[in-house]
Amino acid sequence: MKSLHNILAFFILGISVLFNFASVSAQKEPEPPLEVRFVRLYGDDNEPPILLMKSQDAIAQTNVGANTITLEIDIYANIPPTLFATFVHCDMNWQEDANNFINNQGLMRTSDFYWESAANSFSYYSYRGTLKFPNSQLKFRYSGNWKVKLFDYYSPEKSIAEARFFVVEPIVPVQMDFVSSMYNSEFNVINSAFNIEADIVAPAKILNSQLKNFVIYRNFRWNEPYVISESYSDKYINPLYKYTFPIMVSGFSNVEKRFSIFNVPAENVYRVLDMTNLAQYPTGSYLVQMPFSDLIRNGNYWDVDDDGAMITRYVSGSDDNYVYMEFLLDPVGIISDEDVFVSGSFNNWTPDKNWQMYFDKSTQLYRLKQWVRRARHNYLYGTGTYNADTQKFENISFDRYEGNNVYSNHSFIGLVYYRSFDLGGYDAIIGASVTNPFGTGYFR
């Protein structure tokens, strides 16, 4: 009988230890892995993410802006992700405003994503979330630079991704003009450039002392600003760029104020990567090489580009996937002493270390293997220096392997910034215009 009691006691003890171990294991089990594959932000169809804000003062004509903006995020995760988004107002230099009146996170937050599973179970991503705004939950009452920041509910202390967009209250009309010019390139290439001038006439209520800044972006390249400011002397110097640009501000806003920047490289027509051909770019986990290696250019081009946009309208839902491919650039013996990278719509024109190429001495080619979402993409090869501290390329240019061409016809978007006194002060955008050297806007 005593032996039976001992056996029973050992049995109960074993079961208890087993349950306790299972409980501890469950508590220590890490959260399911979640990786962001790609984030895309665009207006209406393939327009820039510029939202038009309505008000009694917003009566100026503008040729750019959308009524809604769409955010797409591709996630790799074992289970459906639980994300939420917050919207943060920034100054003209993209520094987040410490203004609780404007950045009220109780109001500017949502988890209203529409999630879809990837069509292919072996896909590079597993879920795609879509968010359209403004909507019944999200309203934008202040113009300016905005960020959308994405968080995982399981780790809300750090954002997993972010994207930039603009809100414009068109109070001031903007006229932008181009004049052909030249700049001093460090390389033996065609040195075509543009002088860009923006003229504005503001209503009487707009104070000239608060209207000091005008910023220009190439279409969809929101991390490459050209800033024309009364706060600078006579040049715009940014460690991002290899070159500096003379600038000038003159006049008064209520009569005519003129913002000018000189010797902006024309760059070249974008290269085109059309991945809509399934036979040429099949879906799978194996490496797909370009049909031919890219050659360096000196202003010459072969394809008509899409003004920097990513085009997905020709890709069916079942084929909207990623392709593991290799970029090949033949420098024809012109080896750069700087870092070489690929910048394009497939990385939102914001390459990081993962988009840096390496030089293969055996083939004399620059090479890069990357996953790319199936679409029709625009891209360029650039040179610069990777800064490990900022995790960005600096001293960049695109002339060494692309050259320049006055017919590149990139669209430039100009934004008028006004330092508003309201709610403690913030940078508002009160005018916007898009044009290119041929004056046809950003549509091709």
Tab-separated table of N, CA and C in Angstrom, residues 215-222 224-226 411-415:
chain	number	residue	atom	x	y	z
A	215	VAL	N	10.255	74.778	-51.550
A	215	VAL	CA	10.964	73.499	-51.658
A	215	VAL	C	10.507	72.775	-52.915
A	216	ILE	N	11.472	72.220	-53.641
A	216	ILE	CA	11.200	71.507	-54.890
A	216	ILE	C	11.612	70.048	-54.733
A	217	TYR	N	10.760	69.167	-55.215
A	217	TYR	CA	11.060	67.730	-55.268
A	217	TYR	C	10.849	67.224	-56.686
A	218	ARG	N	11.669	66.263	-57.105
A	218	ARG	CA	11.326	65.502	-58.304
A	218	ARG	C	10.214	64.534	-57.934
A	219	ASN	N	9.365	64.248	-58.898
A	219	ASN	CA	8.192	63.427	-58.646
A	219	ASN	C	8.558	62.094	-57.987
A	220	PHE	N	7.931	61.795	-56.853
A	220	PHE	CA	8.081	60.563	-56.068
A	220	PHE	C	9.432	60.426	-55.366
A	221	ARG	N	10.274	61.456	-55.440
A	221	ARG	CA	11.574	61.385	-54.762
A	221	ARG	C	11.543	62.335	-53.558
A	222	TRP	N	10.803	61.912	-52.526
A	222	TRP	CA	10.487	62.788	-51.402
A	222	TRP	C	11.609	62.921	-50.380
A	224	GLU	N	14.685	63.835	-51.456
A	224	GLU	CA	15.690	64.636	-52.169
A	224	GLU	C	15.166	66.058	-52.380
A	225	PRO	N	15.140	66.871	-51.327
A	225	PRO	CA	14.610	68.236	-51.464
A	225	PRO	C	15.639	69.208	-52.039
A	226	TYR	N	15.137	70.196	-52.763
A	226	TYR	CA	15.926	71.364	-53.154
A	226	TYR	C	15.273	72.565	-52.465
A	411	SER	N	9.288	65.604	-63.893
A	411	SER	CA	8.397	66.584	-63.284
A	411	SER	C	8.970	67.044	-61.955
A	412	PHE	N	8.870	68.343	-61.712
A	412	PHE	CA	9.301	68.942	-60.459
A	412	PHE	C	8.081	69.522	-59.758
A	413	ILE	N	7.958	69.225	-58.474
A	413	ILE	CA	6.830	69.705	-57.675
A	413	ILE	C	7.346	70.759	-56.706
A	414	GLY	N	6.764	71.963	-56.793
A	414	GLY	CA	7.169	73.064	-55.932
A	414	GLY	C	6.135	73.337	-54.857
A	415	LEU	N	6.592	73.558	-53.627
A	415	LEU	CA	5.713	73.748	-52.479
A	415	LEU	C	6.066	75.054	-51.763
